[in-house]
mmCIF file of C-alpha atoms in Angstrom:
data_model
loop_
_atom_site.group_PDB
_atom_site.id
_atom_site.type_symbol
_atom_site.label_atom_id
_atom_site.label_comp_id
_atom_site.label_asym_id
_atom_site.label_seq_id
_atom_site.Cartn_x
_atom_site.Cartn_y
_atom_site.Cartn_z
ATOM 1 C CA MET A 8 -32.110 4.491 -15.637
ATOM 2 C CA PRO A 9 -31.585 2.281 -18.668
ATOM 3 C CA GLY A 10 -29.901 -0.576 -16.816
ATOM 4 C CA TYR A 11 -26.445 -2.127 -16.895
ATOM 5 C CA ASP A 12 -25.075 -2.557 -20.327
ATOM 6 C CA LYS A 13 -21.558 -4.004 -20.853
ATOM 7 C CA ASN A 14 -21.612 -2.781 -24.515
ATOM 8 C CA ARG A 15 -21.848 0.834 -23.413
ATOM 9 C CA LYS A 16 -18.326 2.175 -23.910
ATOM 10 C CA ALA A 17 -16.390 4.385 -21.539
ATOM 11 C CA VAL A 18 -13.613 6.512 -22.974
ATOM 12 C CA ILE A 19 -10.884 8.792 -21.642
ATOM 13 C CA THR A 20 -11.180 12.357 -22.880
ATOM 14 C CA GLY A 21 -8.869 14.203 -20.466
ATOM 15 C CA TYR A 22 -6.177 13.596 -17.872
ATOM 16 C CA GLY A 23 -3.969 15.304 -15.356
ATOM 17 C CA VAL A 24 -1.140 14.243 -13.164
ATOM 18 C CA VAL A 25 0.914 15.380 -10.103
ATOM 19 C CA SER A 26 3.898 13.161 -9.654
ATOM 20 C CA PRO A 27 7.538 12.888 -8.514
ATOM 21 C CA LEU A 28 8.366 13.399 -12.219
ATOM 22 C CA GLY A 29 6.394 16.683 -12.364
ATOM 23 C CA SER A 30 2.925 17.816 -13.191
ATOM 24 C CA GLU A 31 3.329 18.236 -16.925
ATOM 25 C CA VAL A 32 2.395 15.128 -18.804
ATOM 26 C CA ASP A 33 5.395 15.411 -21.133
ATOM 27 C CA ALA A 34 7.779 15.520 -18.113
ATOM 28 C CA PHE A 35 5.993 12.586 -16.573
ATOM 29 C CA TRP A 36 6.198 10.492 -19.773
ATOM 30 C CA ASN A 37 9.782 11.457 -20.550
ATOM 31 C CA GLY A 38 10.754 10.547 -17.034
ATOM 32 C CA LEU A 39 9.195 7.135 -17.441
ATOM 33 C CA LEU A 40 10.951 6.542 -20.706
ATOM 34 C CA ALA A 41 14.298 7.507 -19.189
ATOM 35 C CA GLY A 42 13.910 4.638 -16.746
ATOM 36 C CA LYS A 43 15.781 6.309 -13.916
ATOM 37 C CA SER A 44 14.543 6.303 -10.323
ATOM 38 C CA VAL A 45 13.801 9.753 -8.800
ATOM 39 C CA ALA A 46 14.068 8.498 -5.226
ATOM 40 C CA LYS A 47 16.123 10.703 -2.846
ATOM 41 C CA ARG A 48 16.448 11.823 0.721
ATOM 42 C CA ILE A 49 13.185 13.240 2.033
ATOM 43 C CA GLU A 50 13.072 17.021 1.831
ATOM 44 C CA ARG A 51 9.665 18.035 3.309
ATOM 45 C CA PHE A 52 10.744 17.181 6.852
ATOM 46 C CA ASP A 53 13.995 16.062 8.568
ATOM 47 C CA PRO A 54 14.070 12.214 8.276
ATOM 48 C CA SER A 55 17.199 11.847 10.390
ATOM 49 C CA ASN A 56 15.443 9.861 13.133
ATOM 50 C CA LEU A 57 13.720 7.484 10.782
ATOM 51 C CA GLY A 58 14.931 4.025 9.791
ATOM 52 C CA VAL A 59 14.130 4.785 6.105
ATOM 53 C CA GLN A 60 15.024 8.254 5.042
ATOM 54 C CA PHE A 61 14.185 8.536 1.374
ATOM 55 C CA ALA A 62 11.120 8.591 -0.826
ATOM 56 C CA CYS A 63 9.799 9.765 -4.196
ATOM 57 C CA GLU A 64 8.263 13.108 -3.286
ATOM 58 C CA VAL A 65 6.156 15.268 -5.572
ATOM 59 C CA ASP A 66 8.327 17.588 -7.584
ATOM 60 C CA SER A 67 9.007 20.679 -5.392
ATOM 61 C CA ALA A 68 8.486 22.969 -8.323
ATOM 62 C CA PHE A 69 4.796 22.050 -8.439
ATOM 63 C CA ASP A 70 2.461 24.498 -6.748
ATOM 64 C CA ALA A 71 -1.169 23.381 -6.322
ATOM 65 C CA LYS A 72 -2.182 26.964 -5.600
ATOM 66 C CA ASP A 73 -2.080 27.484 -9.328
ATOM 67 C CA TYR A 74 -5.263 25.424 -9.493
ATOM 68 C CA ILE A 75 -6.947 26.175 -6.208
ATOM 69 C CA ASP A 76 -8.299 29.249 -4.491
ATOM 70 C CA ALA A 77 -5.862 30.397 -1.795
ATOM 71 C CA LYS A 78 -8.498 30.289 1.020
ATOM 72 C CA ASP A 79 -9.633 26.818 0.101
ATOM 73 C CA PHE A 80 -6.043 25.634 -0.256
ATOM 74 C CA ARG A 81 -5.227 26.446 3.382
ATOM 75 C CA ARG A 82 -8.112 24.254 4.521
ATOM 76 C CA MET A 83 -7.131 21.142 2.550
ATOM 77 C CA ASP A 84 -4.713 18.380 3.254
ATOM 78 C CA ARG A 85 -2.068 17.742 0.630
ATOM 79 C CA PHE A 86 -3.885 14.723 -0.787
ATOM 80 C CA SER A 87 -6.954 16.905 -1.582
ATOM 81 C CA GLN A 88 -4.793 19.649 -2.988
ATOM 82 C CA TRP A 89 -3.045 17.258 -5.377
ATOM 83 C CA GLY A 90 -6.203 15.382 -6.255
ATOM 84 C CA LEU A 91 -8.098 18.553 -7.035
ATOM 85 C CA ALA A 92 -5.205 19.963 -9.065
ATOM 86 C CA ALA A 93 -4.967 16.814 -11.175
ATOM 87 C CA ALA A 94 -8.773 16.725 -11.605
ATOM 88 C CA VAL A 95 -8.903 20.353 -12.753
ATOM 89 C CA MET A 96 -6.149 19.468 -15.251
ATOM 90 C CA ALA A 97 -8.292 16.619 -16.575
ATOM 91 C CA PHE A 98 -11.404 18.793 -16.585
ATOM 92 C CA GLU A 99 -9.766 21.396 -18.628
ATOM 93 C CA HIS A 100 -7.856 18.965 -20.864
ATOM 94 C CA SER A 101 -11.064 17.259 -21.856
ATOM 95 C CA GLY A 102 -12.641 20.546 -23.029
ATOM 96 C CA ILE A 103 -15.859 19.894 -21.165
ATOM 97 C CA SER A 104 -14.923 22.777 -18.821
ATOM 98 C CA LYS A 105 -15.810 25.190 -21.637
ATOM 99 C CA GLN A 106 -19.003 23.447 -22.765
ATOM 100 C CA LYS A 107 -22.492 22.926 -21.343
ATOM 101 C CA PHE A 108 -23.086 19.738 -19.434
ATOM 102 C CA ASP A 109 -25.808 18.334 -17.222
ATOM 103 C CA PRO A 110 -24.415 18.454 -13.651
ATOM 104 C CA ALA A 111 -26.665 15.711 -12.429
ATOM 105 C CA ARG A 112 -25.315 13.396 -15.088
ATOM 106 C CA CYS A 113 -21.632 14.061 -14.151
ATOM 107 C CA GLY A 114 -20.021 12.369 -11.126
ATOM 108 C CA VAL A 115 -16.823 11.934 -9.171
ATOM 109 C CA VAL A 116 -15.104 8.871 -7.817
ATOM 110 C CA THR A 117 -11.807 9.111 -5.997
ATOM 111 C CA GLY A 118 -9.331 6.674 -4.447
ATOM 112 C CA THR A 119 -7.117 7.253 -1.497
ATOM 113 C CA GLY A 120 -5.422 5.024 1.095
ATOM 114 C CA VAL A 121 -4.452 7.169 4.066
ATOM 115 C CA GLY A 122 -6.421 10.383 3.189
ATOM 116 C CA GLY A 123 -5.429 13.363 5.225
ATOM 117 C CA ILE A 124 -2.631 11.793 7.215
ATOM 118 C CA THR A 125 -0.519 14.929 7.007
ATOM 119 C CA HIS A 126 -3.267 16.929 8.713
ATOM 120 C CA LEU A 127 -3.756 14.198 11.260
ATOM 121 C CA GLU A 128 -0.126 14.132 12.331
ATOM 122 C CA GLU A 129 0.194 17.878 12.428
ATOM 123 C CA GLN A 130 -3.010 18.470 14.491
ATOM 124 C CA TRP A 131 -2.176 15.702 16.923
ATOM 125 C CA GLN A 132 1.033 17.577 17.604
ATOM 126 C CA VAL A 133 -0.858 20.771 18.109
ATOM 127 C CA TYR A 134 -3.208 19.059 20.504
ATOM 128 C CA ASN A 135 -0.323 17.666 22.517
ATOM 129 C CA GLU A 136 1.709 20.788 22.605
ATOM 130 C CA LYS A 137 -0.965 23.531 22.796
ATOM 131 C CA GLY A 138 -4.160 21.955 23.934
ATOM 132 C CA SER A 139 -7.591 21.185 22.456
ATOM 133 C CA ASP A 140 -8.477 24.900 21.984
ATOM 134 C CA ARG A 141 -5.769 25.196 19.331
ATOM 135 C CA VAL A 142 -6.910 22.273 17.156
ATOM 136 C CA SER A 143 -8.078 23.500 13.809
ATOM 137 C CA PRO A 144 -11.833 23.694 13.217
ATOM 138 C CA PHE A 145 -11.089 22.516 9.716
ATOM 139 C CA PHE A 146 -9.356 19.343 10.953
ATOM 140 C CA VAL A 147 -12.150 16.911 10.118
ATOM 141 C CA PRO A 148 -13.035 18.199 6.631
ATOM 142 C CA ALA A 149 -9.346 18.283 5.846
ATOM 143 C CA MET A 150 -8.475 14.734 6.982
ATOM 144 C CA MET A 151 -11.532 12.784 5.869
ATOM 145 C CA ALA A 152 -10.807 10.349 3.052
ATOM 146 C CA ASN A 153 -13.748 11.629 0.992
ATOM 147 C CA ALA A 154 -12.602 15.292 1.097
ATOM 148 C CA ALA A 155 -10.934 15.185 -2.319
ATOM 149 C CA ALA A 156 -14.136 13.896 -3.964
ATOM 150 C CA GLY A 157 -16.132 16.771 -2.369
ATOM 151 C CA HIS A 158 -13.609 19.394 -3.469
ATOM 152 C CA ILE A 159 -13.578 18.045 -7.064
ATOM 153 C CA SER A 160 -17.350 18.077 -7.219
ATOM 154 C CA ILE A 161 -17.511 21.701 -6.086
ATOM 155 C CA ALA A 162 -14.755 22.819 -8.428
ATOM 156 C CA THR A 163 -16.183 21.112 -11.558
ATOM 157 C CA GLY A 164 -19.885 21.429 -10.809
ATOM 158 C CA PHE A 165 -20.283 17.657 -11.169
ATOM 159 C CA ALA A 166 -23.366 16.987 -8.987
ATOM 160 C CA GLY A 167 -24.149 13.318 -9.821
ATOM 161 C CA VAL A 168 -22.670 10.132 -8.376
ATOM 162 C CA ASN A 169 -20.002 11.027 -5.834
ATOM 163 C CA PHE A 170 -18.012 8.654 -3.629
ATOM 164 C CA ASN A 171 -14.564 7.611 -2.475
ATOM 165 C CA VAL A 172 -12.856 4.213 -2.593
ATOM 166 C CA THR A 173 -10.436 3.333 0.230
ATOM 167 C CA THR A 174 -8.837 0.052 -0.732
ATOM 168 C CA ALA A 175 -5.183 0.870 -0.090
ATOM 169 C CA CYS A 176 -2.887 0.352 -3.078
ATOM 170 C CA ALA A 177 -5.808 -0.781 -5.288
ATOM 171 C CA ALA A 178 -7.928 2.378 -4.846
ATOM 172 C CA GLY A 179 -6.793 4.271 -7.902
ATOM 173 C CA SER A 180 -7.617 1.379 -10.291
ATOM 174 C CA HIS A 181 -10.884 0.722 -8.400
ATOM 175 C CA ALA A 182 -11.884 4.361 -8.949
ATOM 176 C CA LEU A 183 -11.439 4.031 -12.703
ATOM 177 C CA GLY A 184 -13.273 0.672 -12.735
ATOM 178 C CA GLU A 185 -16.160 2.024 -10.782
ATOM 179 C CA ALA A 186 -16.352 5.023 -13.180
ATOM 180 C CA LEU A 187 -16.646 2.458 -15.980
ATOM 181 C CA ARG A 188 -19.440 0.728 -14.073
ATOM 182 C CA CYS A 189 -21.296 4.066 -13.564
ATOM 183 C CA ILE A 190 -21.135 4.712 -17.251
ATOM 184 C CA ARG A 191 -22.288 1.175 -18.156
ATOM 185 C CA GLU A 192 -25.229 1.274 -15.658
ATOM 186 C CA GLY A 193 -26.415 4.568 -17.069
ATOM 187 C CA SER A 194 -26.150 6.547 -13.868
ATOM 188 C CA ALA A 195 -23.666 9.003 -15.404
ATOM 189 C CA ASP A 196 -22.561 10.329 -18.784
ATOM 190 C CA VAL A 197 -19.286 11.758 -17.377
ATOM 191 C CA MET A 198 -17.156 10.734 -14.444
ATOM 192 C CA MET A 199 -14.090 12.382 -12.948
ATOM 193 C CA ALA A 200 -12.071 9.447 -11.658
ATOM 194 C CA GLY A 201 -8.620 8.869 -10.199
ATOM 195 C CA GLY A 202 -6.425 8.431 -7.108
ATOM 196 C CA THR A 203 -4.507 10.690 -4.849
ATOM 197 C CA GLU A 204 -2.084 10.066 -2.027
ATOM 198 C CA ALA A 205 0.238 12.215 0.213
ATOM 199 C CA GLY A 206 1.662 9.540 2.425
ATOM 200 C CA VAL A 207 5.268 10.715 2.841
ATOM 201 C CA THR A 208 4.934 11.647 6.454
ATOM 202 C CA PRO A 209 7.032 10.746 9.509
ATOM 203 C CA LEU A 210 4.425 8.352 10.950
ATOM 204 C CA THR A 211 3.592 6.642 7.658
ATOM 205 C CA VAL A 212 7.221 6.173 6.612
ATOM 206 C CA SER A 213 8.015 4.870 10.175
ATOM 207 C CA ALA A 214 5.142 2.453 10.062
ATOM 208 C CA PHE A 215 5.887 0.994 6.586
ATOM 209 C CA GLY A 216 9.535 0.738 7.593
ATOM 210 C CA ARG A 217 8.872 -1.055 10.869
ATOM 211 C CA MET A 218 6.716 -3.650 9.102
ATOM 212 C CA GLY A 219 9.572 -4.342 6.659
ATOM 213 C CA ALA A 220 7.710 -3.255 3.592
ATOM 214 C CA LEU A 221 10.260 -0.495 2.564
ATOM 215 C CA SER A 222 13.646 -0.856 1.024
ATOM 216 C CA GLY A 223 16.398 0.127 3.469
ATOM 217 C CA LYS A 224 18.877 1.403 0.962
ATOM 218 C CA ASN A 225 19.471 4.835 2.622
ATOM 219 C CA ASP A 226 23.001 5.004 1.107
ATOM 220 C CA ASP A 227 21.742 4.543 -2.463
ATOM 221 C CA PRO A 228 18.052 5.503 -2.839
ATOM 222 C CA THR A 229 18.068 5.498 -6.657
ATOM 223 C CA SER A 230 18.821 1.762 -6.717
ATOM 224 C CA ALA A 231 16.298 0.879 -4.015
ATOM 225 C CA SER A 232 13.125 0.238 -6.030
ATOM 226 C CA ARG A 233 13.828 -2.892 -8.136
ATOM 227 C CA PRO A 234 10.614 -4.452 -9.367
ATOM 228 C CA PHE A 235 10.938 -8.141 -10.183
ATOM 229 C CA ASP A 236 14.701 -8.001 -9.544
ATOM 230 C CA LYS A 237 16.234 -10.861 -7.510
ATOM 231 C CA ASP A 238 17.859 -8.216 -5.257
ATOM 232 C CA ARG A 239 14.659 -6.358 -4.429
ATOM 233 C CA ASP A 240 14.171 -5.741 -0.612
ATOM 234 C CA GLY A 241 11.071 -3.599 -0.443
ATOM 235 C CA PHE A 242 9.235 -0.673 -2.049
ATOM 236 C CA VAL A 243 10.058 3.048 -2.049
ATOM 237 C CA ILE A 244 7.119 5.132 -0.878
ATOM 238 C CA GLY A 245 5.917 7.805 -3.364
ATOM 239 C CA GLU A 246 3.130 10.365 -3.539
ATOM 240 C CA GLY A 247 0.993 12.187 -6.111
ATOM 241 C CA ALA A 248 -2.219 12.006 -7.978
ATOM 242 C CA ALA A 249 -3.742 11.277 -11.434
ATOM 243 C CA PHE A 250 -7.281 11.989 -12.579
ATOM 244 C CA PHE A 251 -9.282 11.308 -15.750
ATOM 245 C CA THR A 252 -12.403 12.617 -17.459
ATOM 246 C CA VAL A 253 -14.256 9.418 -18.286
ATOM 247 C CA GLU A 254 -17.260 9.620 -20.601
ATOM 248 C CA SER A 255 -19.729 7.432 -22.391
ATOM 249 C CA LEU A 256 -18.689 7.173 -26.072
ATOM 250 C CA GLU A 257 -21.989 8.732 -27.042
ATOM 251 C CA HIS A 258 -21.559 11.731 -24.854
ATOM 252 C CA ALA A 259 -17.931 12.258 -25.947
ATOM 253 C CA THR A 260 -18.834 11.937 -29.600
ATOM 254 C CA ALA A 261 -21.812 14.215 -29.414
ATOM 255 C CA ARG A 262 -19.644 17.074 -28.061
ATOM 256 C CA GLY A 263 -16.696 16.416 -30.418
ATOM 257 C CA ALA A 264 -14.281 15.431 -27.753
ATOM 258 C CA THR A 265 -10.775 14.000 -28.401
ATOM 259 C CA ILE A 266 -10.707 10.384 -27.275
ATOM 260 C CA TYR A 267 -7.415 9.039 -25.923
ATOM 261 C CA ALA A 268 -8.322 5.543 -24.975
ATOM 262 C CA GLU A 269 -11.148 3.293 -23.736
ATOM 263 C CA ILE A 270 -11.575 1.529 -20.379
ATOM 264 C CA SER A 271 -12.838 -1.774 -21.702
ATOM 265 C CA GLY A 272 -12.565 -4.177 -18.790
ATOM 266 C CA TYR A 273 -12.510 -4.245 -15.002
ATOM 267 C CA GLY A 274 -11.800 -7.020 -12.474
ATOM 268 C CA ARG A 275 -12.275 -6.676 -8.690
ATOM 269 C CA ASN A 276 -12.091 -9.277 -5.951
ATOM 270 C CA GLY A 277 -10.484 -10.071 -2.592
ATOM 271 C CA ASP A 278 -7.803 -12.582 -1.540
ATOM 272 C CA ALA A 279 -9.581 -13.672 1.663
ATOM 273 C CA TYR A 280 -6.160 -14.718 2.755
ATOM 274 C CA HIS A 281 -4.075 -12.315 4.783
ATOM 275 C CA ILE A 282 -4.253 -8.599 5.756
ATOM 276 C CA THR A 283 -0.795 -7.774 4.193
ATOM 277 C CA ALA A 284 0.498 -10.776 2.331
ATOM 278 C CA PRO A 285 -0.806 -11.501 -1.133
ATOM 279 C CA SER A 286 -2.157 -14.987 -1.966
ATOM 280 C CA GLY A 287 -1.367 -14.790 -5.723
ATOM 281 C CA ILE A 288 -4.576 -16.676 -6.407
ATOM 282 C CA GLY A 289 -6.630 -13.485 -5.935
ATOM 283 C CA ALA A 290 -4.488 -11.582 -8.337
ATOM 284 C CA GLN A 291 -4.798 -14.362 -10.939
ATOM 285 C CA GLN A 292 -8.514 -14.476 -10.619
ATOM 286 C CA CYS A 293 -8.766 -10.680 -10.763
ATOM 287 C CA MET A 294 -6.793 -10.455 -14.054
ATOM 288 C CA SER A 295 -9.060 -13.142 -15.495
ATOM 289 C CA LEU A 296 -12.127 -11.236 -14.441
ATOM 290 C CA ALA A 297 -10.850 -8.096 -16.203
ATOM 291 C CA LEU A 298 -10.166 -10.028 -19.356
ATOM 292 C CA GLU A 299 -13.611 -11.668 -19.250
ATOM 293 C CA ASP A 300 -15.196 -8.281 -18.675
ATOM 294 C CA ALA A 301 -13.417 -6.845 -21.769
ATOM 295 C CA GLY A 302 -14.358 -9.863 -23.820
ATOM 296 C CA LEU A 303 -10.690 -10.763 -24.443
ATOM 297 C CA GLU A 304 -8.641 -13.901 -24.621
ATOM 298 C CA PRO A 305 -5.302 -13.818 -22.696
ATOM 299 C CA ASP A 306 -3.157 -13.839 -25.876
ATOM 300 C CA GLN A 307 -4.807 -10.565 -26.979
ATOM 301 C CA ILE A 308 -2.917 -8.802 -24.205
ATOM 302 C CA THR A 309 0.576 -7.792 -25.338
ATOM 303 C CA HIS A 310 1.556 -5.574 -22.412
ATOM 304 C CA ILE A 311 0.929 -5.592 -18.685
ATOM 305 C CA ASN A 312 1.618 -2.612 -16.477
ATOM 306 C CA ALA A 313 2.290 -4.691 -13.382
ATOM 307 C CA HIS A 314 1.687 -3.782 -9.789
ATOM 308 C CA GLY A 315 5.397 -4.747 -9.336
ATOM 309 C CA THR A 316 6.069 -3.078 -5.982
ATOM 310 C CA SER A 317 9.643 -4.328 -5.559
ATOM 311 C CA THR A 318 8.717 -6.389 -2.410
ATOM 312 C CA PRO A 319 9.929 -10.050 -2.435
ATOM 313 C CA MET A 320 6.486 -11.542 -1.977
ATOM 314 C CA ASN A 321 4.313 -9.292 -4.176
ATOM 315 C CA ASP A 322 6.512 -9.554 -7.235
ATOM 316 C CA SER A 323 6.900 -13.332 -6.891
ATOM 317 C CA LYS A 324 3.163 -13.902 -6.489
ATOM 318 C CA GLU A 325 2.264 -11.487 -9.337
ATOM 319 C CA ALA A 326 4.763 -13.104 -11.692
ATOM 320 C CA GLN A 327 3.434 -16.545 -10.906
ATOM 321 C CA ALA A 328 -0.207 -15.379 -11.454
ATOM 322 C CA ILE A 329 0.816 -13.897 -14.880
ATOM 323 C CA GLN A 330 2.488 -17.244 -15.800
ATOM 324 C CA ASN A 331 -0.663 -19.171 -14.848
ATOM 325 C CA ILE A 332 -2.848 -17.155 -17.147
ATOM 326 C CA PHE A 333 -0.856 -16.217 -20.146
ATOM 327 C CA THR A 334 0.734 -18.596 -22.714
ATOM 328 C CA ASN A 335 2.301 -15.876 -24.867
ATOM 329 C CA LEU A 336 4.995 -15.090 -22.310
ATOM 330 C CA ASP A 337 7.741 -14.449 -24.846
ATOM 331 C CA GLU A 338 5.702 -11.762 -26.547
ATOM 332 C CA LEU A 339 4.006 -10.350 -23.417
ATOM 333 C CA GLN A 340 5.856 -7.262 -22.316
ATOM 334 C CA VAL A 341 5.735 -6.609 -18.559
ATOM 335 C CA THR A 342 6.812 -3.443 -16.856
ATOM 336 C CA SER A 343 6.550 -1.693 -13.535
ATOM 337 C CA THR A 344 6.812 2.071 -13.479
ATOM 338 C CA LYS A 345 7.378 1.944 -9.699
ATOM 339 C CA GLY A 346 11.055 1.523 -10.380
ATOM 340 C CA VAL A 347 11.023 5.192 -11.448
ATOM 341 C CA THR A 348 8.232 6.781 -9.344
ATOM 342 C CA GLY A 349 8.238 4.610 -6.287
ATOM 343 C CA HIS A 350 4.971 3.275 -4.967
ATOM 344 C CA LEU A 351 2.274 5.922 -4.839
ATOM 345 C CA ILE A 352 -0.045 3.781 -2.791
ATOM 346 C CA ALA A 353 -3.675 4.628 -3.747
ATOM 347 C CA ALA A 354 -2.507 6.914 -6.500
ATOM 348 C CA ALA A 355 -0.443 4.180 -8.089
ATOM 349 C CA GLY A 356 -3.240 2.597 -10.143
ATOM 350 C CA ALA A 357 -4.299 6.006 -11.507
ATOM 351 C CA VAL A 358 -0.781 7.160 -12.390
ATOM 352 C CA GLU A 359 -0.088 3.717 -13.962
ATOM 353 C CA ALA A 360 -3.277 3.987 -15.970
ATOM 354 C CA LEU A 361 -1.946 7.217 -17.408
ATOM 355 C CA ALA A 362 1.249 5.445 -18.290
ATOM 356 C CA ALA A 363 -0.865 2.733 -20.105
ATOM 357 C CA ILE A 364 -2.718 5.469 -22.041
ATOM 358 C CA LEU A 365 0.523 7.084 -23.101
ATOM 359 C CA THR A 366 1.936 3.679 -24.027
ATOM 360 C CA ILE A 367 -0.956 3.140 -26.415
ATOM 361 C CA ASN A 368 -0.877 6.681 -27.801
ATOM 362 C CA ASN A 369 2.964 6.648 -28.292
ATOM 363 C CA ASN A 370 3.394 2.915 -29.083
ATOM 364 C CA LEU A 371 6.213 2.775 -26.486
ATOM 365 C CA ILE A 372 6.583 0.787 -23.303
ATOM 366 C CA PRO A 373 8.754 2.404 -20.513
ATOM 367 C CA PRO A 374 11.444 0.249 -19.035
ATOM 368 C CA THR A 375 11.446 -1.117 -15.489
ATOM 369 C CA ALA A 376 14.160 0.828 -13.584
ATOM 370 C CA ASN A 377 16.840 -1.051 -11.733
ATOM 371 C CA HIS A 378 15.782 -4.452 -13.078
ATOM 372 C CA VAL A 379 18.866 -6.480 -13.752
ATOM 373 C CA GLU A 380 18.042 -10.156 -13.186
ATOM 374 C CA ALA A 381 14.846 -11.897 -12.158
ATOM 375 C CA ASP A 382 14.426 -14.763 -9.796
ATOM 376 C CA GLU A 383 14.866 -18.117 -11.514
ATOM 377 C CA ASP A 384 11.153 -18.998 -11.201
ATOM 378 C CA MET A 385 10.038 -15.775 -12.921
ATOM 379 C CA LYS A 386 9.475 -16.612 -16.564
ATOM 380 C CA ILE A 387 7.825 -13.193 -17.472
ATOM 381 C CA ASN A 388 9.380 -10.872 -20.046
ATOM 382 C CA ILE A 389 10.457 -7.717 -18.124
ATOM 383 C CA VAL A 390 11.006 -4.538 -20.206
ATOM 384 C CA LYS A 391 14.319 -3.185 -18.973
ATOM 385 C CA GLY A 392 17.159 -0.976 -20.078
ATOM 386 C CA SER A 393 15.340 1.089 -22.679
ATOM 387 C CA PRO A 394 11.729 1.567 -23.993
ATOM 388 C CA LYS A 395 10.336 -1.106 -26.199
ATOM 389 C CA GLU A 396 7.905 -0.679 -29.088
ATOM 390 C CA PHE A 397 4.363 -1.533 -28.244
ATOM 391 C CA PHE A 398 2.460 -3.753 -30.609
ATOM 392 C CA GLY A 399 -1.187 -4.275 -29.843
ATOM 393 C CA ASP A 400 -4.369 -2.624 -28.764
ATOM 394 C CA TYR A 401 -4.719 -3.499 -25.122
ATOM 395 C CA VAL A 402 -2.866 -2.918 -21.846
ATOM 396 C CA LEU A 403 -3.735 -4.735 -18.589
ATOM 397 C CA SER A 404 -2.892 -2.675 -15.544
ATOM 398 C CA ASN A 405 -2.802 -4.316 -12.105
ATOM 399 C CA SER A 406 -3.159 -2.919 -8.544
ATOM 400 C CA PHE A 407 -3.188 -5.094 -5.424
ATOM 401 C CA GLY A 408 -3.694 -3.617 -1.934
ATOM 402 C CA PHE A 409 -3.218 -4.476 1.740
ATOM 403 C CA GLY A 410 -6.349 -6.196 2.989
ATOM 404 C CA GLY A 411 -6.296 -8.428 -0.034
ATOM 405 C CA HIS A 412 -8.039 -5.892 -2.285
ATOM 406 C CA ASN A 413 -7.419 -6.507 -6.017
ATOM 407 C CA ALA A 414 -8.212 -4.434 -9.096
ATOM 408 C CA SER A 415 -7.246 -4.972 -12.713
ATOM 409 C CA ILE A 416 -8.334 -2.738 -15.653
ATOM 410 C CA VAL A 417 -8.016 -3.099 -19.367
ATOM 411 C CA ILE A 418 -7.036 0.031 -21.264
ATOM 412 C CA ALA A 419 -7.770 -0.221 -24.961
ATOM 413 C CA ARG A 420 -6.864 1.739 -28.116
ATOM 414 C CA HIS A 421 -9.779 3.724 -29.356
ATOM 415 C CA LYS A 422 -10.298 3.041 -33.099
ATOM 416 C CA GLY A 423 -13.025 5.559 -33.787
#
């Protein structure tokens, strides 16, 4: 192994998405640009007995069976189905699926927060109502958090580095950052990386609601997710997946791949503060680590895709952290796509990385839905109302998770 080399570039050559806006990238992007929330009353199950009855569910028109063998499909939890579907999209989009590659030099890293929670809830009900003899023999391989990584490896033939990151809402960004590190350390030429989450379940929605993390606007779901707005009262839970084919520049160039962006910096750390409340200091240090890793000064960043969950504490702490680092606050455009999609938990960082790539490729920044007026102490420049033109070469994307887990990545324009 050649050893860790920060100068070894990692580039994005393919991507796929499963989201509340659809599974077609154009539908996803156009939905972000429209800046309208897609939150609505939960349809997959009856939420009548829940305190919070709405979410941003995966578009019902999407069918993961289009990407997965029917037999395998029945043995997977939804988070694996969506993760595998998005990964197959990225695998095919990159073109590597039709070329020869060294399986041992190709790996997988996934991110998920609650893993197979749907299967867990359903099989617990089976156990209670019908007894242990009726529990599915596929329960464990369906619910385990590393299941998606295994399925993606089998489907792609990627037999190298293979692991899962479970760092709550930071996991999707961590997966991409760890893919970058695998490329830099020379342990892989290609990585399939991303995040997947299927957390809209009765237990999960009840739990987040009980802890006061969710918005309670049952009468007006589309106005509930309000990142950085003074009237924010909690996040809207969402679900979905996004995956990327990440390659060393040398490998991508040698096979004539189309390059959409580079992952040029990665910061990771912990708050060491509180299991659910952010310190703000950790987020600030994490962003600084990502900038240092990318070899950038703060004023070279012209756009931040913020974590921006719409909770009172997170948005305030993140805004302050940004203000403490950046001096170009008038020019620095900040947006949170969670106003449109809701908070996809572990998939959030991956889906938002796709938004960052599309921002660079289209030179447009999506607006933050439902943002009307910020708190007086927020001095950051929120993109709102309509898309804004993107000027620059770098996007900083933030993800901060329960447990005090922080991840920031720098997505850069590839200049050939």
